[in-house]
PDB file of C-alpha atoms in Angstrom:
ATOM      1  CA  MET J   1      33.694   0.840  50.422  1.00 48.00           C
ATOM      2  CA  LYS J   2      34.474  -0.962  47.440  1.00 46.00           C
ATOM      3  CA  LYS J   3      32.590  -3.804  47.587  1.00 47.00           C
ATOM      4  CA  THR J   4      29.644  -1.714  48.450  1.00 49.00           C
ATOM      5  CA  ILE J   5      29.985   0.222  45.303  1.00 47.00           C
ATOM      6  CA  LEU J   6      30.487  -3.088  43.311  1.00 43.00           C
ATOM      7  CA  LYS J   7      27.274  -4.340  44.857  1.00 50.00           C
ATOM      8  CA  ARG J   8      25.553  -1.336  43.883  1.00 55.00           C
ATOM      9  CA  ALA J   9      26.855  -1.512  40.113  1.00 46.00           C
ATOM     10  CA  ALA J  10      26.048  -5.280  40.289  1.00 47.00           C
ATOM     11  CA  ALA J  11      22.496  -4.585  41.485  1.00 48.00           C
ATOM     12  CA  LEU J  12      22.031  -1.681  38.773  1.00 45.00           C
ATOM     13  CA  LEU J  13      23.046  -4.145  35.884  1.00 44.00           C
ATOM     14  CA  LEU J  14      20.804  -6.684  37.313  1.00 45.00           C
ATOM     15  CA  ALA J  15      17.979  -4.237  37.136  1.00 46.00           C
ATOM     16  CA  ALA J  16      18.856  -3.030  33.464  1.00 47.00           C
ATOM     17  CA  LEU J  17      19.158  -6.367  32.184  1.00 43.00           C
ATOM     18  CA  ALA J  18      15.795  -7.322  33.961  1.00 47.00           C
ATOM     19  CA  ALA J  19      13.947  -4.231  32.199  1.00 43.00           C
ATOM     20  CA  ALA J  20      15.485  -5.012  28.975  1.00 44.00           C
ATOM     21  CA  GLY J  21      13.988  -8.352  29.225  1.00 47.00           C
ATOM     22  CA  LEU J  22      10.546  -7.187  30.271  1.00 41.00           C
ATOM     23  CA  ALA J  23      10.498  -4.820  27.113  1.00 42.00           C
ATOM     24  CA  ALA J  24      11.495  -7.453  24.956  1.00 43.00           C
ATOM     25  CA  CYS J  25       8.689  -9.692  26.179  1.00 49.00           C
ATOM     26  CA  GLY J  26       6.434  -6.839  25.707  1.00 50.00           C
ATOM     27  CA  ARG J  27       7.369  -6.249  22.109  1.00 55.00           C
ATOM     28  CA  GLN J  28       5.635  -8.029  19.427  1.00 55.00           C
ATOM     29  CA  PRO J  29       7.497  -9.938  16.948  1.00 58.00           C
ATOM     30  CA  GLU J  30       7.890  -8.178  13.621  1.00 72.00           C
ATOM     31  CA  PRO J  31       5.557  -9.615  11.074  1.00 78.00           C
ATOM     32  CA  ASP J  32       6.751 -11.416   7.812  1.00 92.00           C
ATOM     33  CA  THR J  33       6.766  -9.423   4.584  1.00 96.00           C
ATOM     34  CA  LEU J  34       5.596 -11.162   1.451  1.00 98.00           C
ATOM     35  CA  ARG J  35       7.062  -9.700  -1.784  1.00 98.00           C
ATOM     36  CA  ILE J  36       4.602 -10.999  -4.427  1.00 98.00           C
ATOM     37  CA  GLY J  37       5.130  -9.474  -8.263  1.00 98.00           C
ATOM     38  CA  VAL J  38       1.829  -8.663 -10.056  1.00 96.00           C
ATOM     39  CA  MET J  39       0.936  -6.922 -13.309  1.00 91.00           C
ATOM     40  CA  TYR J  40      -2.153  -4.279 -13.649  1.00 90.00           C
ATOM     41  CA  SER J  41      -5.033  -6.490 -14.021  1.00 89.00           C
ATOM     42  CA  SER J  42      -8.608  -6.828 -12.419  1.00 91.00           C
ATOM     43  CA  ASP J  43      -7.170  -9.986 -10.233  1.00 93.00           C
ATOM     44  CA  ILE J  44      -5.005  -7.768  -8.212  1.00 96.00           C
ATOM     45  CA  ILE J  45      -8.198  -5.803  -6.842  1.00 96.00           C
ATOM     46  CA  PRO J  46      -8.232  -7.760  -3.664  1.00 97.00           C
ATOM     47  CA  LEU J  47      -4.815  -7.114  -3.038  1.00 97.00           C
ATOM     48  CA  ALA J  48      -5.110  -3.449  -3.687  1.00 97.00           C
ATOM     49  CA  VAL J  49      -8.081  -3.566  -1.112  1.00 98.00           C
ATOM     50  CA  MET J  50      -6.204  -5.799   1.357  1.00 98.00           C
ATOM     51  CA  LYS J  51      -3.559  -2.834   1.462  1.00 97.00           C
ATOM     52  CA  ASP J  52      -6.032   0.155   1.686  1.00 97.00           C
ATOM     53  CA  GLN J  53      -8.132  -1.934   4.408  1.00 96.00           C
ATOM     54  CA  LYS J  54      -4.727  -3.106   6.258  1.00 97.00           C
ATOM     55  CA  LEU J  55      -6.190  -6.441   6.262  1.00 98.00           C
ATOM     56  CA  ASP J  56      -2.574  -7.935   5.984  1.00 98.00           C
ATOM     57  CA  GLU J  57      -1.574  -6.007   9.243  1.00 97.00           C
ATOM     58  CA  LYS J  58      -4.609  -7.376  10.810  1.00 97.00           C
ATOM     59  CA  GLN J  59      -3.566 -10.811   9.937  1.00 97.00           C
ATOM     60  CA  GLY J  60      -0.136 -10.328  11.095  1.00 97.00           C
ATOM     61  CA  VAL J  61       1.643  -9.994   7.691  1.00 98.00           C
ATOM     62  CA  VAL J  62       2.913  -7.668   5.537  1.00 97.00           C
ATOM     63  CA  LEU J  63       2.155  -7.465   1.697  1.00 98.00           C
ATOM     64  CA  ASP J  64       4.701  -5.809  -0.356  1.00 97.00           C
ATOM     65  CA  MET J  65       2.765  -5.821  -3.832  1.00 97.00           C
ATOM     66  CA  GLN J  66       5.075  -4.798  -6.541  1.00 97.00           C
ATOM     67  CA  VAL J  67       3.666  -3.990  -9.990  1.00 94.00           C
ATOM     68  CA  PHE J  68       5.499  -4.937 -13.274  1.00 92.00           C
ATOM     69  CA  SER J  69       4.910  -3.546 -16.604  1.00 84.00           C
ATOM     70  CA  SER J  70       6.013  -6.666 -18.275  1.00 84.00           C
ATOM     71  CA  ALA J  71       6.069 -10.488 -17.462  1.00 86.00           C
ATOM     72  CA  LYS J  72       9.717 -10.681 -18.207  1.00 87.00           C
ATOM     73  CA  ASP J  73      10.364  -7.932 -15.795  1.00 92.00           C
ATOM     74  CA  ARG J  74       8.621  -9.676 -13.187  1.00 93.00           C
ATOM     75  CA  ASP J  75      10.096 -13.146 -13.806  1.00 93.00           C
ATOM     76  CA  ALA J  76      13.609 -11.486 -13.685  1.00 94.00           C
ATOM     77  CA  ALA J  77      12.981 -10.322 -10.179  1.00 96.00           C
ATOM     78  CA  LEU J  78      11.547 -13.584  -9.338  1.00 96.00           C
ATOM     79  CA  GLN J  79      14.799 -15.342 -10.605  1.00 94.00           C
ATOM     80  CA  ALA J  80      16.895 -12.994  -8.874  1.00 95.00           C
ATOM     81  CA  GLY J  81      14.961 -14.143  -5.664  1.00 95.00           C
ATOM     82  CA  GLU J  82      13.776 -10.662  -5.111  1.00 97.00           C
ATOM     83  CA  LEU J  83      10.112 -11.952  -4.872  1.00 98.00           C
ATOM     84  CA  ASP J  84       8.546 -14.564  -2.631  1.00 98.00           C
ATOM     85  CA  GLY J  85       5.847 -15.323  -5.200  1.00 98.00           C
ATOM     86  CA  VAL J  86       3.756 -13.858  -8.132  1.00 98.00           C
ATOM     87  CA  PHE J  87       0.515 -13.585  -9.698  1.00 97.00           C
ATOM     88  CA  THR J  88       0.867 -15.733 -12.927  1.00 96.00           C
ATOM     89  CA  ASP J  89      -1.210 -18.580 -14.718  1.00 95.00           C
ATOM     90  CA  PHE J  90      -0.924 -22.487 -15.522  1.00 96.00           C
ATOM     91  CA  ILE J  91       1.450 -22.019 -18.297  1.00 96.00           C
ATOM     92  CA  GLY J  92       3.538 -19.378 -16.521  1.00 95.00           C
ATOM     93  CA  VAL J  93       4.142 -21.985 -13.755  1.00 96.00           C
ATOM     94  CA  CYS J  94       5.058 -24.860 -16.323  1.00 96.00           C
ATOM     95  CA  ILE J  95       7.793 -22.569 -17.971  1.00 95.00           C
ATOM     96  CA  TYR J  96       9.191 -21.745 -14.276  1.00 96.00           C
ATOM     97  CA  GLN J  97       9.533 -25.510 -13.700  1.00 94.00           C
ATOM     98  CA  ASN J  98      10.689 -26.117 -17.242  1.00 94.00           C
ATOM     99  CA  ALA J  99      13.487 -23.351 -16.446  1.00 93.00           C
ATOM    100  CA  GLY J 100      14.690 -24.935 -13.050  1.00 93.00           C
ATOM    101  CA  LEU J 101      12.635 -22.387 -10.859  1.00 95.00           C
ATOM    102  CA  ASP J 102      10.874 -24.449  -8.045  1.00 96.00           C
ATOM    103  CA  VAL J 103       7.469 -22.199  -8.233  1.00 97.00           C
ATOM    104  CA  LYS J 104       4.323 -24.231  -6.688  1.00 97.00           C
ATOM    105  CA  ILE J 105       0.828 -23.006  -7.080  1.00 98.00           C
ATOM    106  CA  THR J 106      -0.905 -22.211  -3.807  1.00 97.00           C
ATOM    107  CA  GLY J 107      -4.237 -20.396  -5.012  1.00 96.00           C
ATOM    108  CA  MET J 108      -6.518 -19.300  -7.687  1.00 94.00           C
ATOM    109  CA  THR J 109      -7.101 -15.630  -8.716  1.00 95.00           C
ATOM    110  CA  ASP J 110     -10.152 -14.263 -10.970  1.00 93.00           C
ATOM    111  CA  GLY J 111      -8.448 -12.943 -14.077  1.00 87.00           C
ATOM    112  CA  ASP J 112     -10.287 -13.197 -17.132  1.00 91.00           C
ATOM    113  CA  TYR J 113      -9.258 -12.501 -20.712  1.00 94.00           C
ATOM    114  CA  LEU J 114     -12.114 -11.401 -23.266  1.00 96.00           C
ATOM    115  CA  LEU J 115     -12.011 -12.524 -26.842  1.00 98.00           C
ATOM    116  CA  LEU J 116     -12.816  -9.297 -28.589  1.00 98.00           C
ATOM    117  CA  ALA J 117     -13.685  -8.117 -32.495  1.00 98.00           C
ATOM    118  CA  GLY J 118     -12.463  -4.685 -33.691  1.00 97.00           C
ATOM    119  CA  PRO J 119     -15.484  -2.215 -34.222  1.00 95.00           C
ATOM    120  CA  ASP J 120     -14.603  -2.407 -38.078  1.00 94.00           C
ATOM    121  CA  SER J 121     -13.821  -5.965 -38.097  1.00 96.00           C
ATOM    122  CA  GLY J 122     -17.178  -6.804 -39.443  1.00 95.00           C
ATOM    123  CA  VAL J 123     -17.400  -9.538 -36.874  1.00 97.00           C
ATOM    124  CA  THR J 124     -19.991 -10.029 -34.514  1.00 96.00           C
ATOM    125  CA  THR J 125     -19.691 -13.683 -33.396  1.00 96.00           C
ATOM    126  CA  LEU J 126     -17.114 -16.152 -33.505  1.00 96.00           C
ATOM    127  CA  ALA J 127     -18.835 -18.057 -36.298  1.00 96.00           C
ATOM    128  CA  ASP J 128     -18.162 -14.757 -38.575  1.00 93.00           C
ATOM    129  CA  ALA J 129     -14.137 -15.066 -37.746  1.00 97.00           C
ATOM    130  CA  ALA J 130     -12.788 -17.960 -39.944  1.00 97.00           C
ATOM    131  CA  GLY J 131      -9.657 -16.874 -41.206  1.00 97.00           C
ATOM    132  CA  LYS J 132      -9.549 -13.438 -39.370  1.00 98.00           C
ATOM    133  CA  SER J 133      -6.446 -12.074 -37.780  1.00 98.00           C
ATOM    134  CA  ILE J 134      -5.878 -11.846 -33.986  1.00 98.00           C
ATOM    135  CA  ALA J 135      -3.072 -10.770 -32.127  1.00 97.00           C
ATOM    136  CA  ILE J 136      -1.617 -12.666 -29.402  1.00 95.00           C
ATOM    137  CA  SER J 137       1.312 -13.416 -27.477  1.00 92.00           C
ATOM    138  CA  GLU J 138       3.007 -16.652 -28.666  1.00 92.00           C
ATOM    139  CA  ASN J 139       3.509 -19.760 -26.037  1.00 93.00           C
ATOM    140  CA  THR J 140       1.659 -17.903 -23.359  1.00 93.00           C
ATOM    141  CA  LEU J 141      -1.466 -18.378 -21.539  1.00 94.00           C
ATOM    142  CA  ILE J 142      -3.156 -16.091 -23.883  1.00 95.00           C
ATOM    143  CA  GLU J 143      -2.474 -18.536 -26.918  1.00 96.00           C
ATOM    144  CA  TYR J 144      -3.416 -21.498 -24.589  1.00 97.00           C
ATOM    145  CA  ALA J 145      -6.552 -19.572 -23.609  1.00 96.00           C
ATOM    146  CA  LEU J 146      -7.380 -18.759 -27.378  1.00 97.00           C
ATOM    147  CA  ASP J 147      -6.815 -22.433 -28.195  1.00 97.00           C
ATOM    148  CA  TYR J 148      -9.325 -23.413 -25.477  1.00 96.00           C
ATOM    149  CA  ILE J 149     -11.947 -21.234 -26.342  1.00 96.00           C
ATOM    150  CA  LEU J 150     -11.592 -22.069 -29.975  1.00 96.00           C
ATOM    151  CA  MET J 151     -11.837 -25.955 -29.100  1.00 95.00           C
ATOM    152  CA  GLN J 152     -14.980 -25.316 -26.674  1.00 94.00           C
ATOM    153  CA  GLU J 153     -16.902 -23.970 -29.842  1.00 94.00           C
ATOM    154  CA  GLY J 154     -15.705 -26.775 -31.777  1.00 96.00           C
ATOM    155  CA  TYR J 155     -13.048 -25.097 -33.747  1.00 97.00           C
ATOM    156  CA  GLY J 156      -9.313 -25.880 -34.404  1.00 96.00           C
ATOM    157  CA  ALA J 157      -6.278 -23.868 -33.256  1.00 94.00           C
ATOM    158  CA  ASP J 158      -5.670 -22.966 -36.922  1.00 95.00           C
ATOM    159  CA  TYR J 159      -9.368 -21.374 -37.143  1.00 98.00           C
ATOM    160  CA  LEU J 160      -7.869 -17.820 -36.714  1.00 98.00           C
ATOM    161  CA  LYS J 161      -4.744 -16.544 -38.117  1.00 98.00           C
ATOM    162  CA  LYS J 162      -2.459 -15.892 -35.221  1.00 97.00           C
ATOM    163  CA  GLU J 163      -0.234 -12.699 -35.352  1.00 97.00           C
ATOM    164  CA  VAL J 164       2.457 -12.697 -32.557  1.00 96.00           C
ATOM    165  CA  VAL J 165       2.325  -9.309 -30.693  1.00 94.00           C
ATOM    166  CA  PRO J 166       4.115  -9.437 -27.330  1.00 89.00           C
ATOM    167  CA  ARG J 167       3.020  -6.539 -25.580  1.00 89.00           C
ATOM    168  CA  ILE J 168      -0.698  -6.075 -24.423  1.00 91.00           C
ATOM    169  CA  PRO J 169      -0.726  -2.115 -25.092  1.00 92.00           C
ATOM    170  CA  ASP J 170       0.413  -2.916 -28.621  1.00 94.00           C
ATOM    171  CA  ARG J 171      -2.265  -5.452 -29.132  1.00 95.00           C
ATOM    172  CA  LEU J 172      -5.125  -2.925 -28.126  1.00 96.00           C
ATOM    173  CA  GLU J 173      -3.811  -0.507 -30.265  1.00 96.00           C
ATOM    174  CA  MET J 174      -3.615  -2.839 -33.228  1.00 97.00           C
ATOM    175  CA  LEU J 175      -7.157  -3.589 -32.499  1.00 97.00           C
ATOM    176  CA  ARG J 176      -8.254  -0.112 -32.456  1.00 96.00           C
ATOM    177  CA  SER J 177      -6.557   1.002 -35.327  1.00 96.00           C
ATOM    178  CA  GLY J 178      -7.879  -2.249 -37.386  1.00 96.00           C
ATOM    179  CA  GLU J 179      -4.294  -3.626 -38.032  1.00 97.00           C
ATOM    180  CA  VAL J 180      -5.954  -6.899 -36.536  1.00 98.00           C
ATOM    181  CA  ASP J 181      -9.463  -8.367 -36.534  1.00 98.00           C
ATOM    182  CA  LEU J 182      -9.456  -9.720 -33.071  1.00 98.00           C
ATOM    183  CA  CYS J 183      -7.807  -9.541 -29.754  1.00 97.00           C
ATOM    184  CA  LEU J 184      -7.803 -11.615 -26.493  1.00 96.00           C
ATOM    185  CA  LEU J 185      -7.292  -9.033 -23.623  1.00 95.00           C
ATOM    186  CA  PRO J 186      -7.341  -8.874 -19.879  1.00 92.00           C
ATOM    187  CA  GLU J 187      -8.622  -6.029 -17.838  1.00 88.00           C
ATOM    188  CA  PRO J 188      -8.532  -3.101 -18.074  1.00 89.00           C
ATOM    189  CA  PHE J 189      -7.478  -3.221 -21.728  1.00 92.00           C
ATOM    190  CA  ALA J 190     -10.358  -5.237 -22.476  1.00 93.00           C
ATOM    191  CA  THR J 191     -12.756  -2.512 -20.878  1.00 91.00           C
ATOM    192  CA  LEU J 192     -10.886   0.295 -22.838  1.00 92.00           C
ATOM    193  CA  ALA J 193     -11.414  -1.677 -26.078  1.00 95.00           C
ATOM    194  CA  LEU J 194     -15.097  -2.045 -25.305  1.00 95.00           C
ATOM    195  CA  THR J 195     -15.591   1.528 -24.867  1.00 92.00           C
ATOM    196  CA  ASP J 196     -14.279   1.996 -28.281  1.00 93.00           C
ATOM    197  CA  GLY J 197     -16.738  -0.021 -29.979  1.00 96.00           C
ATOM    198  CA  ALA J 198     -15.014  -3.678 -29.906  1.00 97.00           C
ATOM    199  CA  VAL J 199     -17.323  -6.433 -29.743  1.00 97.00           C
ATOM    200  CA  GLU J 200     -17.126  -9.237 -27.325  1.00 97.00           C
ATOM    201  CA  LEU J 201     -17.231 -12.468 -28.567  1.00 97.00           C
ATOM    202  CA  GLY J 202     -16.579 -14.544 -25.492  1.00 94.00           C
ATOM    203  CA  SER J 203     -13.919 -14.910 -22.686  1.00 95.00           C
ATOM    204  CA  VAL J 204     -11.757 -17.595 -20.759  1.00 94.00           C
ATOM    205  CA  ASN J 205     -13.944 -17.636 -17.621  1.00 93.00           C
ATOM    206  CA  THR J 206     -17.392 -17.789 -19.625  1.00 92.00           C
ATOM    207  CA  ALA J 207     -15.619 -20.866 -21.527  1.00 93.00           C
ATOM    208  CA  GLY J 208     -15.177 -22.492 -18.288  1.00 91.00           C
ATOM    209  CA  LEU J 209     -11.314 -21.959 -17.518  1.00 93.00           C
ATOM    210  CA  TYR J 210      -9.951 -19.887 -14.657  1.00 93.00           C
ATOM    211  CA  PRO J 211      -6.218 -20.376 -15.784  1.00 94.00           C
ATOM    212  CA  ALA J 212      -4.930 -17.356 -13.056  1.00 95.00           C
ATOM    213  CA  VAL J 213      -3.584 -18.280 -10.135  1.00 97.00           C
ATOM    214  CA  SER J 214      -1.293 -17.116  -7.271  1.00 97.00           C
ATOM    215  CA  ALA J 215       2.399 -19.126  -6.687  1.00 98.00           C
ATOM    216  CA  PHE J 216       5.088 -18.955  -4.663  1.00 98.00           C
ATOM    217  CA  THR J 217       8.638 -20.176  -4.603  1.00 98.00           C
ATOM    218  CA  GLN J 218       9.451 -23.584  -2.559  1.00 97.00           C
ATOM    219  CA  SER J 219      11.883 -21.733  -0.543  1.00 96.00           C
ATOM    220  CA  ALA J 220       9.413 -19.171   0.457  1.00 97.00           C
ATOM    221  CA  ILE J 221       6.662 -21.922   1.279  1.00 97.00           C
ATOM    222  CA  ASP J 222       9.433 -23.964   3.237  1.00 96.00           C
ATOM    223  CA  GLY J 223      10.478 -20.469   5.324  1.00 96.00           C
ATOM    224  CA  LYS J 224       7.275 -18.385   5.457  1.00 97.00           C
ATOM    225  CA  ALA J 225       4.414 -20.953   5.320  1.00 96.00           C
ATOM    226  CA  GLY J 226       2.478 -19.295   8.140  1.00 97.00           C
ATOM    227  CA  ALA J 227       2.569 -15.798   6.672  1.00 97.00           C
ATOM    228  CA  ILE J 228       1.305 -17.185   3.248  1.00 98.00           C
ATOM    229  CA  ARG J 229      -1.624 -18.639   5.328  1.00 98.00           C
ATOM    230  CA  LYS J 230      -2.248 -15.316   7.050  1.00 98.00           C
ATOM    231  CA  TYR J 231      -1.713 -13.747   3.599  1.00 98.00           C
ATOM    232  CA  TYR J 232      -4.672 -15.999   2.427  1.00 98.00           C
ATOM    233  CA  ALA J 233      -6.847 -15.115   5.139  1.00 98.00           C
ATOM    234  CA  ALA J 234      -6.513 -11.691   4.470  1.00 98.00           C
ATOM    235  CA  TYR J 235      -6.991 -12.073   0.569  1.00 98.00           C
ATOM    236  CA  ASP J 236     -10.396 -14.072   1.721  1.00 98.00           C
ATOM    237  CA  GLU J 237     -11.170 -10.770   3.954  1.00 98.00           C
ATOM    238  CA  ALA J 238     -10.609  -8.611   0.929  1.00 98.00           C
ATOM    239  CA  VAL J 239     -12.893 -10.803  -1.188  1.00 98.00           C
ATOM    240  CA  ASP J 240     -15.614 -10.647   1.120  1.00 98.00           C
ATOM    241  CA  TYR J 241     -15.146  -6.814   1.120  1.00 98.00           C
ATOM    242  CA  VAL J 242     -15.228  -6.494  -2.422  1.00 98.00           C
ATOM    243  CA  ASN J 243     -18.173  -9.059  -3.246  1.00 97.00           C
ATOM    244  CA  ASN J 244     -20.356  -7.088  -0.491  1.00 98.00           C
ATOM    245  CA  THR J 245     -19.611  -3.396  -0.553  1.00 97.00           C
ATOM    246  CA  PRO J 246     -20.953  -1.077  -3.261  1.00 97.00           C
ATOM    247  CA  LEU J 247     -17.877  -0.356  -5.829  1.00 96.00           C
ATOM    248  CA  SER J 248     -18.455   3.459  -5.543  1.00 95.00           C
ATOM    249  CA  GLU J 249     -17.119   3.135  -2.071  1.00 96.00           C
ATOM    250  CA  TYR J 250     -13.752   1.776  -3.162  1.00 97.00           C
ATOM    251  CA  GLU J 251     -13.591   2.592  -6.748  1.00 96.00           C
ATOM    252  CA  GLN J 252     -10.446   4.899  -6.393  1.00 96.00           C
ATOM    253  CA  VAL J 253      -8.782   1.936  -4.739  1.00 96.00           C
ATOM    254  CA  VAL J 254      -9.412   0.034  -7.949  1.00 95.00           C
ATOM    255  CA  ILE J 255      -8.309   2.831 -10.269  1.00 94.00           C
ATOM    256  CA  ALA J 256      -5.123   3.372  -8.459  1.00 92.00           C
ATOM    257  CA  GLY J 257      -4.166  -0.024  -7.135  1.00 91.00           C
ATOM    258  CA  ALA J 258      -5.412  -2.275 -10.196  1.00 90.00           C
ATOM    259  CA  GLY J 259      -4.475   0.216 -12.931  1.00 88.00           C
ATOM    260  CA  PHE J 260      -7.862   1.036 -14.213  1.00 90.00           C
ATOM    261  CA  PRO J 261      -7.773   4.380 -16.207  1.00 89.00           C
ATOM    262  CA  GLU J 262      -9.298   7.322 -14.543  1.00 92.00           C
ATOM    263  CA  GLU J 263     -11.721   7.361 -17.575  1.00 90.00           C
ATOM    264  CA  LEU J 264     -13.472   4.386 -16.898  1.00 90.00           C
ATOM    265  CA  ALA J 265     -14.538   5.698 -13.240  1.00 92.00           C
ATOM    266  CA  GLY J 266     -18.358   4.988 -13.050  1.00 90.00           C
ATOM    267  CA  ARG J 267     -18.330   2.063 -15.848  1.00 89.00           C
ATOM    268  CA  ILE J 268     -15.765  -0.493 -14.340  1.00 91.00           C
ATOM    269  CA  GLU J 269     -17.959  -3.764 -13.610  1.00 89.00           C
ATOM    270  CA  LEU J 270     -16.469  -6.634 -11.594  1.00 91.00           C
ATOM    271  CA  PRO J 271     -16.887 -10.322 -11.148  1.00 90.00           C
ATOM    272  CA  VAL J 272     -17.607 -12.206  -8.393  1.00 94.00           C
ATOM    273  CA  PHE J 273     -14.432 -12.622  -6.691  1.00 96.00           C
ATOM    274  CA  ARG J 274     -13.958 -16.219  -5.288  1.00 95.00           C
ATOM    275  CA  LYS J 275     -12.030 -17.312  -1.944  1.00 96.00           C
ATOM    276  CA  ASN J 276      -8.812 -19.027  -2.263  1.00 96.00           C
ATOM    277  CA  ALA J 277      -8.553 -22.239  -3.421  1.00 95.00           C
ATOM    278  CA  LEU J 278      -6.522 -24.620  -5.394  1.00 95.00           C
ATOM    279  CA  PRO J 279      -7.105 -25.346  -8.932  1.00 94.00           C
ATOM    280  CA  ASP J 280      -8.621 -28.629 -10.114  1.00 93.00           C
ATOM    281  CA  ALA J 281      -5.849 -31.130 -10.912  1.00 93.00           C
ATOM    282  CA  ALA J 282      -7.420 -32.445 -14.155  1.00 93.00           C
ATOM    283  CA  VAL J 283      -8.156 -29.009 -15.557  1.00 93.00           C
ATOM    284  CA  LEU J 284      -4.141 -28.268 -14.391  1.00 95.00           C
ATOM    285  CA  SER J 285      -3.196 -31.700 -16.580  1.00 95.00           C
ATOM    286  CA  ASP J 286      -4.928 -30.193 -19.719  1.00 95.00           C
ATOM    287  CA  ALA J 287      -2.986 -27.174 -19.409  1.00 96.00           C
ATOM    288  CA  VAL J 288       0.465 -28.985 -19.004  1.00 96.00           C
ATOM    289  CA  ALA J 289      -0.368 -31.657 -21.795  1.00 96.00           C
ATOM    290  CA  TRP J 290      -0.759 -28.231 -23.981  1.00 97.00           C
ATOM    291  CA  ALA J 291       2.542 -26.687 -22.698  1.00 97.00           C
ATOM    292  CA  SER J 292       4.379 -30.045 -23.229  1.00 96.00           C
ATOM    293  CA  ASP J 293       3.139 -30.120 -27.061  1.00 96.00           C
ATOM    294  CA  LYS J 294       4.594 -26.618 -27.411  1.00 95.00           C
ATOM    295  CA  GLY J 295       7.877 -27.726 -26.010  1.00 95.00           C
ATOM    296  CA  LEU J 296       7.655 -25.639 -22.909  1.00 96.00           C
ATOM    297  CA  CYS J 297       8.103 -28.480 -20.288  1.00 95.00           C
ATOM    298  CA  PRO J 298       8.456 -31.831 -20.095  1.00 94.00           C
ATOM    299  CA  ALA J 299       5.560 -34.287 -20.686  1.00 91.00           C
ATOM    300  CA  SER J 300       6.518 -36.083 -17.392  1.00 93.00           C
ATOM    301  CA  LEU J 301       5.625 -32.893 -15.591  1.00 94.00           C
ATOM    302  CA  THR J 302       2.479 -33.558 -13.347  1.00 94.00           C
ATOM    303  CA  PRO J 303      -0.211 -31.396 -11.660  1.00 93.00           C
ATOM    304  CA  ALA J 304       1.186 -32.899  -8.196  1.00 93.00           C
ATOM    305  CA  ASP J 305       4.538 -31.228  -9.231  1.00 94.00           C
ATOM    306  CA  LEU J 306       2.903 -27.635  -9.542  1.00 96.00           C
ATOM    307  CA  LEU J 307       0.881 -27.513  -6.383  1.00 96.00           C
ATOM    308  CA  GLY J 308       2.277 -26.375  -3.125  1.00 95.00           C
ATOM    309  CA  ASP J 309       1.506 -27.719   0.195  1.00 91.00           C
ATOM    310  CA  LEU J 310       1.270 -24.949   2.962  1.00 92.00           C
ATOM    311  CA  GLY J 311       1.059 -27.749   5.758  1.00 82.00           C
TER     312      GLY J 311
END
């Protein structure tokens, strides 16, 4: 009797283990989550669309897009290991490397920065602007982009009077109030300034520079390369959607997900977004040279040191 009971118990245990094994085999593995730190700007529109259309889940990855109000807060989260990657720029990656934070560029984004003159500045072209004041953030992409635009137009870095104003909203308000003559602003701040009567004098992209990038820590690349590749596949799908779909069909996604004010509904203009690729090494080398001249990174830093390999 005892043997019979033991045999039955063993049989039940084996059946339970077999059922558990089958259930485990039937379950899909949990997709990797990528935590990406961003700030509101036009270049995160593909990410907003990706989440809205669930393109990340379609590719088998989960995008955790974390929006920060300042680069300082974003970088603190990256330093603390709370992020796998960030939307940043050439100069930002140089600064990360100089601080001992191994962050590598794995793609480009389509963030533009518009050079604007205030409505009461009397400036309508860059040729009118000699000695005029411009609000910038010092030793950042904004200053590099300004120097690049000036160089392309044949002017020196001292052509304008630079005034350091760290916060973008403060720069916009100073342009509105006439406290400064010019400003270099990303979207959506640039469009807000234009609706107030600011005059566009040029932009980083029209000058031929595309310095905005997506980047991941080397530890994320080592541990989540497959997930990052899936993320970029979803990114490219989102780019196709944005480029081939009337904005009216997803304008609320842009407003809610990329920080465009509701008041701009019906007036938002988007660029043609590019699918993901690595930046040109020669262009990146110029940015490194500028950063090293400013003491932001060693002169020995090379583009190869800044580019990530996803295998």
